[in-house]
Tab-separated table of C-alpha atoms in Angstrom:
chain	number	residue	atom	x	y	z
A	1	UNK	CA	54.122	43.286	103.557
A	2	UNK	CA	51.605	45.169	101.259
A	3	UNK	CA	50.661	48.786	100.967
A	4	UNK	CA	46.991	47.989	102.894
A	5	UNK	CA	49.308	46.599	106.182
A	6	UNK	CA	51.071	49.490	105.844
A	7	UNK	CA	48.558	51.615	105.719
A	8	UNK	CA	46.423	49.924	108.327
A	9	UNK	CA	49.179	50.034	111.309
A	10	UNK	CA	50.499	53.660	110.662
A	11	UNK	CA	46.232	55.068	111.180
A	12	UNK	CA	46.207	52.590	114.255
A	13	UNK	CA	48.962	54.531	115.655
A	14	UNK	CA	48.055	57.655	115.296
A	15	UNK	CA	44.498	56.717	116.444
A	16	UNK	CA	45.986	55.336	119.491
A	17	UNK	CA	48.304	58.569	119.896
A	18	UNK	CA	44.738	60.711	119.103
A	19	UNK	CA	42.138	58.840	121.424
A	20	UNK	CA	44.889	58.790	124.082
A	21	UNK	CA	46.392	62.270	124.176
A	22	UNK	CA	44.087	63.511	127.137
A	23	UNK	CA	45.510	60.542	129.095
A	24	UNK	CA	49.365	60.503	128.135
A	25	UNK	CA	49.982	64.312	128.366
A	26	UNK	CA	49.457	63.807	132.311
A	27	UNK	CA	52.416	60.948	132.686
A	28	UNK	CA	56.105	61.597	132.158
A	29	UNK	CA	56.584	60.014	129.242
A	30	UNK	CA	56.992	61.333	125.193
A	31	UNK	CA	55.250	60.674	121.900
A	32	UNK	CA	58.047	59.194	120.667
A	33	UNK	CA	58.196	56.902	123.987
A	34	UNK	CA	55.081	55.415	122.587
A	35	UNK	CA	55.449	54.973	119.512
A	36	UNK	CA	58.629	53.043	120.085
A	37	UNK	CA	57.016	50.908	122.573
A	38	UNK	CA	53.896	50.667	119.582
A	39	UNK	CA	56.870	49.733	117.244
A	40	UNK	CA	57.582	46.653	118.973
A	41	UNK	CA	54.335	45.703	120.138
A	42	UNK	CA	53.403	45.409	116.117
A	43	UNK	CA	56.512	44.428	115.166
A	44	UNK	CA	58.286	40.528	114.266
A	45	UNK	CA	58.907	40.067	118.532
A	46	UNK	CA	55.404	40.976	119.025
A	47	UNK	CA	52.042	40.956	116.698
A	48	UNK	CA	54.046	40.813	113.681
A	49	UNK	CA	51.852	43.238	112.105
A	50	UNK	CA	54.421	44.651	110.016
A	51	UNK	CA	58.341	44.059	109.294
A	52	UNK	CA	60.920	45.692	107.731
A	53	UNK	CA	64.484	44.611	105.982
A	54	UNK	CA	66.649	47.376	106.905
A	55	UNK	CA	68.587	46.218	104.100
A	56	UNK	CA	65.877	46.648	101.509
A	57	UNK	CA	64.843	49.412	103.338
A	58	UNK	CA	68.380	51.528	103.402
A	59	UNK	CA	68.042	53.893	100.248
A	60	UNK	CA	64.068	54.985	100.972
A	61	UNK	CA	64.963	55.014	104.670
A	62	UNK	CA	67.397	57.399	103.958
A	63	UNK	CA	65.446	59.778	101.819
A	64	UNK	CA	62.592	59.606	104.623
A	65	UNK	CA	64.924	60.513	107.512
A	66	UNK	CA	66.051	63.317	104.976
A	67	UNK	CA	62.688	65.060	104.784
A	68	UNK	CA	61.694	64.544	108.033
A	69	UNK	CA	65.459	65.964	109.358
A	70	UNK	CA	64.701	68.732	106.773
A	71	UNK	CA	61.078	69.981	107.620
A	72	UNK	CA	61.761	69.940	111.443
A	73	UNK	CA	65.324	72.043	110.959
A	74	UNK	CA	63.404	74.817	108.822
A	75	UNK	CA	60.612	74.879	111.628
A	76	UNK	CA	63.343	75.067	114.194
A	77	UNK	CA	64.968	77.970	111.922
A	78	UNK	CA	61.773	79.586	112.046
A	79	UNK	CA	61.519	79.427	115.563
A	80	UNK	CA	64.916	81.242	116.471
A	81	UNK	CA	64.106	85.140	116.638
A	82	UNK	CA	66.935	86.615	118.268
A	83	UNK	CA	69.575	88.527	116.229
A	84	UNK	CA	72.701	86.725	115.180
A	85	UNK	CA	74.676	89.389	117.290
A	86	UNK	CA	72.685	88.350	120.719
A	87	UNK	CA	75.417	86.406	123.040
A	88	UNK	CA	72.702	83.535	123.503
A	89	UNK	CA	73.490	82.606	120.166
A	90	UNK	CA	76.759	81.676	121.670
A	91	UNK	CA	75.360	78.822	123.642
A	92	UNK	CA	74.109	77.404	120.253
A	93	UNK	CA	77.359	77.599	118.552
A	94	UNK	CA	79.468	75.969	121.583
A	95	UNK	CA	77.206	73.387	121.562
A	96	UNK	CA	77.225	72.706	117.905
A	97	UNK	CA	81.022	73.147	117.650
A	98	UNK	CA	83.321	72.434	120.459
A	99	UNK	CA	80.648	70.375	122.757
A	100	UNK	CA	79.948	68.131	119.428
A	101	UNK	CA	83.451	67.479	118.697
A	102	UNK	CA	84.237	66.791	121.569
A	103	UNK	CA	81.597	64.051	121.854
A	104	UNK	CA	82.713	62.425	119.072
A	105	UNK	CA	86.203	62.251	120.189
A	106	UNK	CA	84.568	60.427	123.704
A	107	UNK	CA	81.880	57.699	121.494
A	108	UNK	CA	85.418	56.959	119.332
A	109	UNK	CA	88.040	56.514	121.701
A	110	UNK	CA	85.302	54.666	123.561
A	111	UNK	CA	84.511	52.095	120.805
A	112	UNK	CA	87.996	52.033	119.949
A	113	UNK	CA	89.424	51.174	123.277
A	114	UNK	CA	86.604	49.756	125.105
A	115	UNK	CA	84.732	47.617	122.034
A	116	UNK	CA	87.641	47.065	120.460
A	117	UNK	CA	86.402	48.560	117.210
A	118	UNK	CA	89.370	49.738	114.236
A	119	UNK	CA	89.049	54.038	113.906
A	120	UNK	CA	87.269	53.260	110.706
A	121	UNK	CA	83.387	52.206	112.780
A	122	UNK	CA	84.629	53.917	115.943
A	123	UNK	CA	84.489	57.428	114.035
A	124	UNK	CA	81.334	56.904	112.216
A	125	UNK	CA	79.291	55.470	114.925
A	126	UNK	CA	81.070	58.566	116.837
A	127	UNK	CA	79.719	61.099	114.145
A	128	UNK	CA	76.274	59.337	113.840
A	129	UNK	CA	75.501	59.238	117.526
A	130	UNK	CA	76.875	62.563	118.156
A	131	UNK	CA	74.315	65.482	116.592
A	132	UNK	CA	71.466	66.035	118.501
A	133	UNK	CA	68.188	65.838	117.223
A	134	UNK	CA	65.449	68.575	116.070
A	135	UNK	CA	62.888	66.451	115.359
A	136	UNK	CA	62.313	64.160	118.850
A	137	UNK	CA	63.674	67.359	121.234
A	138	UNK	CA	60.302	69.630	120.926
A	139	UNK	CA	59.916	69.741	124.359
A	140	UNK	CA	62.724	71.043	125.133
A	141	UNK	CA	63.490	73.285	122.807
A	142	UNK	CA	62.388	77.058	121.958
A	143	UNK	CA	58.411	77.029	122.709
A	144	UNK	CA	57.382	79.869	120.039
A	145	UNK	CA	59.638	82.822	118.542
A	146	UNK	CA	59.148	84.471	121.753
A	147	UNK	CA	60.881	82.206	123.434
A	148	UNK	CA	64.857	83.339	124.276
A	149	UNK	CA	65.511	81.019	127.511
A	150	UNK	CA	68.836	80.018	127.378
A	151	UNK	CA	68.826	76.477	127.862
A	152	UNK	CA	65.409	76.003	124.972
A	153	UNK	CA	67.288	78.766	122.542
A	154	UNK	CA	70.806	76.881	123.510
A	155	UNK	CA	69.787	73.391	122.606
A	156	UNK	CA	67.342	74.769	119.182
A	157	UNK	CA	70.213	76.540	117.973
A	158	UNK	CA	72.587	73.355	118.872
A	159	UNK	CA	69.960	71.049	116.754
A	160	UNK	CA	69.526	73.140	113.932
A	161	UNK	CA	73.115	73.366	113.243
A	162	UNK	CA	74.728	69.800	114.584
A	163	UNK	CA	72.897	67.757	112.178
A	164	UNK	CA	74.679	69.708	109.523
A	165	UNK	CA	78.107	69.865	111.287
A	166	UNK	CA	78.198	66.398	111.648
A	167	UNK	CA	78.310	65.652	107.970
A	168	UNK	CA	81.710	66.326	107.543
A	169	UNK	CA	83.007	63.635	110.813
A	170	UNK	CA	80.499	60.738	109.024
A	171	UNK	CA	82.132	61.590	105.954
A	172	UNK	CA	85.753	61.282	107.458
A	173	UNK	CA	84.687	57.840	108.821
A	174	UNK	CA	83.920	56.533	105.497
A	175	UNK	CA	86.895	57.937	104.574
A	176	UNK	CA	89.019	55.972	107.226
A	177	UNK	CA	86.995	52.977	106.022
A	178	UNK	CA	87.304	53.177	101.913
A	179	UNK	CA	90.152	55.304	101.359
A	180	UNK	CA	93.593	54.975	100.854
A	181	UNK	CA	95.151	57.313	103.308
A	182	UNK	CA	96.987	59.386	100.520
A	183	UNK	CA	97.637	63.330	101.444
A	184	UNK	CA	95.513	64.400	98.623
A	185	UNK	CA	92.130	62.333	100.135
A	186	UNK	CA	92.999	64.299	103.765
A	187	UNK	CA	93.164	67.575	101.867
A	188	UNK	CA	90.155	67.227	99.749
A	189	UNK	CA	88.213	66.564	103.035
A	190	UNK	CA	89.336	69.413	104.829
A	191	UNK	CA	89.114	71.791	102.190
A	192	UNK	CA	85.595	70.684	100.285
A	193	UNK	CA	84.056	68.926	102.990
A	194	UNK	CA	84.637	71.068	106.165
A	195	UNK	CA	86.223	74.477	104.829
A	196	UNK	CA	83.352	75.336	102.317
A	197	UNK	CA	80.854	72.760	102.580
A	198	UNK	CA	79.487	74.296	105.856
A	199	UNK	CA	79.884	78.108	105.479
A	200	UNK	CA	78.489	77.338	101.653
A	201	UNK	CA	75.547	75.268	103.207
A	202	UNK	CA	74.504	78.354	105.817
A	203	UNK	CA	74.770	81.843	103.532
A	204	UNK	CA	73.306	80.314	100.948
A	205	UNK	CA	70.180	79.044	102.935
A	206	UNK	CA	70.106	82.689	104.462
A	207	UNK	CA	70.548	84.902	101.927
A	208	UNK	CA	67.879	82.745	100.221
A	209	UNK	CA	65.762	82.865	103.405
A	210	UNK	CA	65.572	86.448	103.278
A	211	UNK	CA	65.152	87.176	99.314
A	212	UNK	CA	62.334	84.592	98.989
A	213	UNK	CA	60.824	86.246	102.287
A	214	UNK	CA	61.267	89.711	100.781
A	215	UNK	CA	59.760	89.110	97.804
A	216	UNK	CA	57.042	86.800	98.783
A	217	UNK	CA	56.008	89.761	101.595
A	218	UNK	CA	56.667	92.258	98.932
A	219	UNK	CA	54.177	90.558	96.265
A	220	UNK	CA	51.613	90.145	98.896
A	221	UNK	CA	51.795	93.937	100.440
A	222	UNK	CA	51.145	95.207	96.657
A	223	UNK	CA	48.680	92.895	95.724
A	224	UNK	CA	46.808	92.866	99.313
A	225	UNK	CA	46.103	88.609	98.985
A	226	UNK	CA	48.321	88.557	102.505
A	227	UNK	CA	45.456	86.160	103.511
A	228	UNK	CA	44.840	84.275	100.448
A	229	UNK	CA	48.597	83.332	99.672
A	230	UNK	CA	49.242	79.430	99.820
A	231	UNK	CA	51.996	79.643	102.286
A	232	UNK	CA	52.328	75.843	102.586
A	233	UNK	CA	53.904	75.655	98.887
A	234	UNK	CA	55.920	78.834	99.749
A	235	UNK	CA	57.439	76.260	102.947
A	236	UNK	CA	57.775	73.758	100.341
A	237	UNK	CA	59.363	75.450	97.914
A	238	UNK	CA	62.276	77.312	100.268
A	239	UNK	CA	63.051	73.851	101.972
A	240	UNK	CA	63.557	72.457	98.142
A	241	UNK	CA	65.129	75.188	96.792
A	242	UNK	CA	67.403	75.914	99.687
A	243	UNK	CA	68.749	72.381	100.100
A	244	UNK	CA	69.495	71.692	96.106
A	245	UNK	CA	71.242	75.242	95.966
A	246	UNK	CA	73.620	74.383	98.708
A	247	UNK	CA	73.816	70.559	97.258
A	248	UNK	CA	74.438	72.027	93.832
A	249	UNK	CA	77.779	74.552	94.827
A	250	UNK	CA	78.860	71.288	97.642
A	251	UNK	CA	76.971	73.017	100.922
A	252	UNK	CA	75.319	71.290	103.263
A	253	UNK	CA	71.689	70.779	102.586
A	254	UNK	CA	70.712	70.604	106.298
A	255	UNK	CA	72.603	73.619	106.900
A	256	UNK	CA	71.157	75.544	103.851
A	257	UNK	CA	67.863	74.688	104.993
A	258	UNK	CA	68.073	75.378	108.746
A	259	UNK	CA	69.717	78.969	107.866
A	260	UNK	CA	67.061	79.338	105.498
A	261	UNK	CA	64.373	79.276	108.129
A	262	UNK	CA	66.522	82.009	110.418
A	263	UNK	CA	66.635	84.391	107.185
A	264	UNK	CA	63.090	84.231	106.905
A	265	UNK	CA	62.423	84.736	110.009
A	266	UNK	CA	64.945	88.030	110.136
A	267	UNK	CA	62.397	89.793	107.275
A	268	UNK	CA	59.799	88.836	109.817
A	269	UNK	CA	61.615	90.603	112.173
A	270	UNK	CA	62.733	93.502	109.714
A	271	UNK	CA	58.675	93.919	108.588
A	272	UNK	CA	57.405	93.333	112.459
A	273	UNK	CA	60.339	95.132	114.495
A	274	UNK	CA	62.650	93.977	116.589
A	275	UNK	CA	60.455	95.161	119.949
A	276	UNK	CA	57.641	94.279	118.767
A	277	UNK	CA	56.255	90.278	119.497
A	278	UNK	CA	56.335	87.849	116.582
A	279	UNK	CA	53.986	88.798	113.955
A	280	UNK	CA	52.362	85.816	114.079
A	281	UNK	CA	51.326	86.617	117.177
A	282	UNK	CA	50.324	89.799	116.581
A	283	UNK	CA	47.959	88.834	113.546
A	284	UNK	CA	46.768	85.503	115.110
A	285	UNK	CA	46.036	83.952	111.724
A	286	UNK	CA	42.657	81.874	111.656
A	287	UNK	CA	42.364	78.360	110.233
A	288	UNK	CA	40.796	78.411	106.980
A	289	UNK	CA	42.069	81.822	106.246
A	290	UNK	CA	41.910	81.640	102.848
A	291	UNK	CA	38.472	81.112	102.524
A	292	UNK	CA	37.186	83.712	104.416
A	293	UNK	CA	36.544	87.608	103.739
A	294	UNK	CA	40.094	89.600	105.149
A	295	UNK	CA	38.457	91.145	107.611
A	296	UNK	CA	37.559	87.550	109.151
A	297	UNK	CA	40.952	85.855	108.361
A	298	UNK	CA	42.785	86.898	111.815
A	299	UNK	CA	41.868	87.051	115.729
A	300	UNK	CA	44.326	89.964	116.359
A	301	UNK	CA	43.331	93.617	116.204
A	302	UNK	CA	45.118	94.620	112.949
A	303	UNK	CA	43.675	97.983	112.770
A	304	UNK	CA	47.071	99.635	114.288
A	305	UNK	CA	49.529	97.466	112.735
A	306	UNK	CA	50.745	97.815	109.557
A	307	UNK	CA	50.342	95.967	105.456
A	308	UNK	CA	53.776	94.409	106.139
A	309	UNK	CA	53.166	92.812	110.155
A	310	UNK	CA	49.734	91.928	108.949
A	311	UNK	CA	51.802	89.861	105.675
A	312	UNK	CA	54.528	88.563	107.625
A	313	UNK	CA	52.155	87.142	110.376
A	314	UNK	CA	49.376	85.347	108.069
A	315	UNK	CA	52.975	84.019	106.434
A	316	UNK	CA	55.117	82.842	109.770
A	317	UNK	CA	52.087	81.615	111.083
A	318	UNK	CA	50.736	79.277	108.127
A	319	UNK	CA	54.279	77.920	107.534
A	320	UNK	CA	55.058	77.151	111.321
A	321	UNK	CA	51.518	75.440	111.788
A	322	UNK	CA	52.519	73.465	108.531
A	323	UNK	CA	55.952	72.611	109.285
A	324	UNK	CA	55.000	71.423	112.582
A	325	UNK	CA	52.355	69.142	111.246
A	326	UNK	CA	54.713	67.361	109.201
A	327	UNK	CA	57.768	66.864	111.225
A	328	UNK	CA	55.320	65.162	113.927
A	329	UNK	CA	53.811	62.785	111.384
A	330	UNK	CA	56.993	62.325	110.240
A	331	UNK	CA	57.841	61.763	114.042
A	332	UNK	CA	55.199	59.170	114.869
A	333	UNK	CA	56.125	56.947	111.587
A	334	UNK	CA	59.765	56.950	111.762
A	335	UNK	CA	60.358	56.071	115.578
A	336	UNK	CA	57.082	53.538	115.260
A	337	UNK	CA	59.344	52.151	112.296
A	338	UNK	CA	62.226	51.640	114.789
A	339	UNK	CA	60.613	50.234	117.690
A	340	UNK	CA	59.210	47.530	114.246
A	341	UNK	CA	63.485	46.547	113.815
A	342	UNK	CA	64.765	46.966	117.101
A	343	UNK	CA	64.654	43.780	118.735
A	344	UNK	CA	65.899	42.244	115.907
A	345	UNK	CA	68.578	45.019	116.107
A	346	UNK	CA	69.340	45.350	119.934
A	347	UNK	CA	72.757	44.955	120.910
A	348	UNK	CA	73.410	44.785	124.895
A	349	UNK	CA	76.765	46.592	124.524
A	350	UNK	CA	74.472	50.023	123.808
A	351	UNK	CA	73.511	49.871	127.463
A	352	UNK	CA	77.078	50.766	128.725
A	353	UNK	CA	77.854	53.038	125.659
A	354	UNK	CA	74.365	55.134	126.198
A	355	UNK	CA	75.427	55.277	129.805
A	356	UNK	CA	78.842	56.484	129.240
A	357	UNK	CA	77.166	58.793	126.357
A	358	UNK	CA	74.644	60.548	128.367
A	359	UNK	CA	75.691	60.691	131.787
A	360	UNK	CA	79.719	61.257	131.067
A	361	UNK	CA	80.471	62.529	127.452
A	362	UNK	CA	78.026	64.772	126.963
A	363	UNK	CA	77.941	65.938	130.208
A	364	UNK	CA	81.072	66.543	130.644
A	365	UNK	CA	81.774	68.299	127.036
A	366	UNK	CA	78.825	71.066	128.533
A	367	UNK	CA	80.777	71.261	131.760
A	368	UNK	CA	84.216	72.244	130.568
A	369	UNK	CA	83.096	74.990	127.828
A	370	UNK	CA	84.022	78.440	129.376
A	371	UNK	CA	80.056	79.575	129.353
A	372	UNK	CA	80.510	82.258	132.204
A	373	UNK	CA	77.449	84.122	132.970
A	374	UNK	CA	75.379	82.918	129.811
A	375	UNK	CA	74.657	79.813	131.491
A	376	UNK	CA	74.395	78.793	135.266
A	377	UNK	CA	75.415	75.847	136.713
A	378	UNK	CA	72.031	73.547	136.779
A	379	UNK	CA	71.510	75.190	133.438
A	380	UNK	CA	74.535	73.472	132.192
A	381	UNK	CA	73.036	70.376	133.927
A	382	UNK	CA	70.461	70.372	132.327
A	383	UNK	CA	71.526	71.044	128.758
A	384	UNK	CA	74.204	68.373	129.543
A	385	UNK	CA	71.396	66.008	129.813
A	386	UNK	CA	69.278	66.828	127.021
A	387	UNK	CA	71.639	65.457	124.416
A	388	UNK	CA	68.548	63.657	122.393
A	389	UNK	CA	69.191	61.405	119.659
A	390	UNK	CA	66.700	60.444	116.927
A	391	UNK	CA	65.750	60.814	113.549
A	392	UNK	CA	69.155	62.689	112.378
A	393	UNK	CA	71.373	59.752	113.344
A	394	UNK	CA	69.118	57.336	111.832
A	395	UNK	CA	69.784	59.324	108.378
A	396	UNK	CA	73.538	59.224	109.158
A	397	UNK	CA	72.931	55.716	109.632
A	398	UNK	CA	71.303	54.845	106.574
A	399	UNK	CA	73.586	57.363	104.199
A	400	UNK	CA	76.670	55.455	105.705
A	401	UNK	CA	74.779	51.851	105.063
A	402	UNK	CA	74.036	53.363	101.673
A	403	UNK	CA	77.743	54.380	100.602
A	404	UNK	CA	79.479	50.723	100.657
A	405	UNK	CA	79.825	49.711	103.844
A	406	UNK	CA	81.268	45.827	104.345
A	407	UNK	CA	78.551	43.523	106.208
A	408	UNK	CA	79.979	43.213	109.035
A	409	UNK	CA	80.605	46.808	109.512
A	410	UNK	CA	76.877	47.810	108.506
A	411	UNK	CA	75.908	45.292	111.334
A	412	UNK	CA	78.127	46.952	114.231
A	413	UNK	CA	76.811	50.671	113.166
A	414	UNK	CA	73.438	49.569	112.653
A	415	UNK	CA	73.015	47.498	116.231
A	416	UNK	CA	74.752	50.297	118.156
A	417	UNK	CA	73.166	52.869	116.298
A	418	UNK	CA	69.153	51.686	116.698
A	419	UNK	CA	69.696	50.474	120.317
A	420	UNK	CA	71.266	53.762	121.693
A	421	UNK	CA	69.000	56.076	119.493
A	422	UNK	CA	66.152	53.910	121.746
A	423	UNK	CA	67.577	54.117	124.711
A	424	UNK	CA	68.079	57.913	124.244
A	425	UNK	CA	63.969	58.113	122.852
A	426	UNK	CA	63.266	56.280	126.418
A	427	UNK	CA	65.749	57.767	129.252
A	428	UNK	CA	64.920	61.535	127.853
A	429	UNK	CA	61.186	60.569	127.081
A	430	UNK	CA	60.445	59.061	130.686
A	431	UNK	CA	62.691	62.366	131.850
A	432	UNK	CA	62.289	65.614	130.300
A	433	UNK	CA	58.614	66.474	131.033
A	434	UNK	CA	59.607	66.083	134.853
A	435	UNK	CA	62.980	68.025	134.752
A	436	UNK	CA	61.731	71.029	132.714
A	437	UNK	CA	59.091	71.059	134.690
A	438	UNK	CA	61.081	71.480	137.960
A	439	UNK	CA	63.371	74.201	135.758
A	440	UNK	CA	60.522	76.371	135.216
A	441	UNK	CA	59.235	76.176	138.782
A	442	UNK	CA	62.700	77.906	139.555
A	443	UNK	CA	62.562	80.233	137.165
A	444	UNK	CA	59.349	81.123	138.368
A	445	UNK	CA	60.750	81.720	141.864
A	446	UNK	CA	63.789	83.479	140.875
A	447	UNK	CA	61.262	86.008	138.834
């Protein structure tokens, strides 16, 4: 399949997604809903407009997923305004800890007991199919900065961090796979890949967060080019720099990155106030800003606020709108790609193990946390629910294919793995626009 093919399909889609937009925003169904379905309209079972080896494919599959997990966990970073001391946050780390666990725990024993699978695939599959994802669950996640709901905040914070807390399960499933068993393999696992790989992979994104954030706001205040900056390579260059710190001392690169974005965004808060609205939303940012007198570069009224709010608004705003951009390109050509291998890929028994997934495990792990009053009952419902897989297991996926699996292992976690990830994209797309919309009817009422 050449470059031109390639080419050709991925602008159909999006002209397809673009011309169509008006119509598909009024039907319960997601972007990534249709691209899937695109995916195997074009794909071998249908036009057979474009195909893909998977084994080819693995090691620049696995670097895509990467960036695309990457951009959409510094966005999501970016997104999270409340202080690390706010109880909400507690939602978010339940969810990423305990309620994550414990869903791997469920997908293995189920695999193990009910596929017959050894520990070994039964842990991985477990890991890979247990982190939610940041870069299919937009909708229901934190609308702006502004946003502190509990279930949105709950289930951005829970993204952000379980694709990073995950690393350490997929890694322990290898290590049931290749490893010898010895007590020195067990000990190098807990200690490098659990014990300082994840606290390693989050204060180093932070702290970098905030001293890039300082300075950058600090260079811009003194030399007044707040609107001229080129915040896009400032985005570029944190997400880059944060993930090959963490990578270099043995952190966790999604981690590093995700707590990058919340550092920035705490100087954003430092510079703004905590009060006060986002400063993007105070400044209002124009498109084009750069090439426009300062007076013309924002919408808001800037005469009352000060150098730094005016800096750190042009700044939050030009990196969110970028960000955004590329996780949902990123979005469309990644799920289209999936929907291209799935048939090929499907496996029936994903049917009983996405049921038992989303309507038990995950459920269920919600339920039982001790949430008290942070989180009502059909909250809890709901955030049980809105366990979405995507893009983040497909790079476990391919990082796992990538580090020796045997063939017939590599077949087991790649059929379960595509065929649940699709049924999740469907059952959540065809849902979530509905429910939420119901939820915030209620919380209408209640107000």
């Amino acid at each position: 399949m050449n470059f031109s093919v390639w080419v050709a399909v991925l602008g159909g889609v999006l002209l397809t997604l673009a011309l169509t937009s008006s119509w598909l925003r009024w039907l319960p169904v997601t972007t990534s809903a249709v691209c899937l379905l695109l995916g195997i309209v074009i794909g071998p079972s249908g036009l057979n407009l474009l195909k893909l080896s998977l084994e080819n494919a693995s090691l620049w599959m696995e670097h895509l997923t990467e960036v695309a997990v990457l951009f959409s966990l510094f966005v999501c970073g970016l997104k999270l305004r409340l202080p690390l001391r706010n109880k909400t946050w507690c939602i978010a780390f339940g969810l990423a800890g305990p309620v994550m666990l414990l869903t791997i725990i469920g997908v293995c024993l189920l695999l193990h007991w009910g596929l017959q699978l050894p520990w070994g695939p039964s842990l991985l599959i477990g890991a890979i199919l247990a982190p939610t994802d940041p870069v299919l669950a937009a909708l229901v996640q934190v609308n702006d900065a502004q946003d502190v709901d509990s279930v949105r905040f709950g289930l951005s914070g829970e993204a952000g961090l379980n694709d990073g807390v995950a690393f350490p399960f997929v890694i322990l499933g290898l290590l049931l796979l290749h490893g010898d068993g010895s007590p020195g393999e067990w000990q190098d696992w807990v200690l490098r890949s659990l014990l300082w790989a994840v606290p390693a992979g989050l204060l180093t994104g932070y702290w970098m967060g905030r001293g890039i954030g300082r300075i950058a706001l600090s260079l811009r205040i003194h030399n007044e080019d707040s609107t001229l900056g080129p915040n896009d390579y400032l985005t570029l260059a944190l997400i880059a720099l944060a993930y090959v710190a963490a990578d270099a001392i043995g952190g966790y690169g999604f981690l590093s990155v995700f707590a990058a974005g919340l550092g920035l965004r705490q100087e954003e808060v430092k510079s703004t106030g905590v009060t006060q609205p986002p400063a993007e939303q105070l400044v209002q940012p124009v498109v084009g800003h750069q090439n426009v007198e300062p007076q013309d570069a924002v919408h808001g009224d800037t005469a009352q606020l000060q150098d730094s709010q005016v800096a750190a608004g042009i700044m939050m705003g030009d990196m969110l709108a970028f960000g955004s951009l590329v996780e949902r390109a990123m979005e469309v050509f990644l799920v289209t790609l999936l929907g291209v291998v799935l048939i090929a890929h499907w496996d029936w028994r994903a049917l009983w193990i996405g049921a038992v997934l989303f309507c038990l495990i995950r459920p269920l792990s919600v339920a039982v946390m001790p949430w008290g009053s942070l989180l009502s009952w059909p909250q809890r419902g709901l955030i049980g629910w809105f366990g979405i897989r995507g893009i983040g297991s497909l790079f476990y996926l391919f990082f796992a294919l990538n580090h020796g699996l045997s063939a017939e292992v590599a077949t087991v976690c790649t059929d379960i793995t595509l065929s649940v990830l699709a049924l999740s994209i469907l059952l959540h797309g065809v849902s979530t626009q509905p429910m939420l919309a119901r939820y915030e009817q209620l919380k209408k009422r209640k107000s």
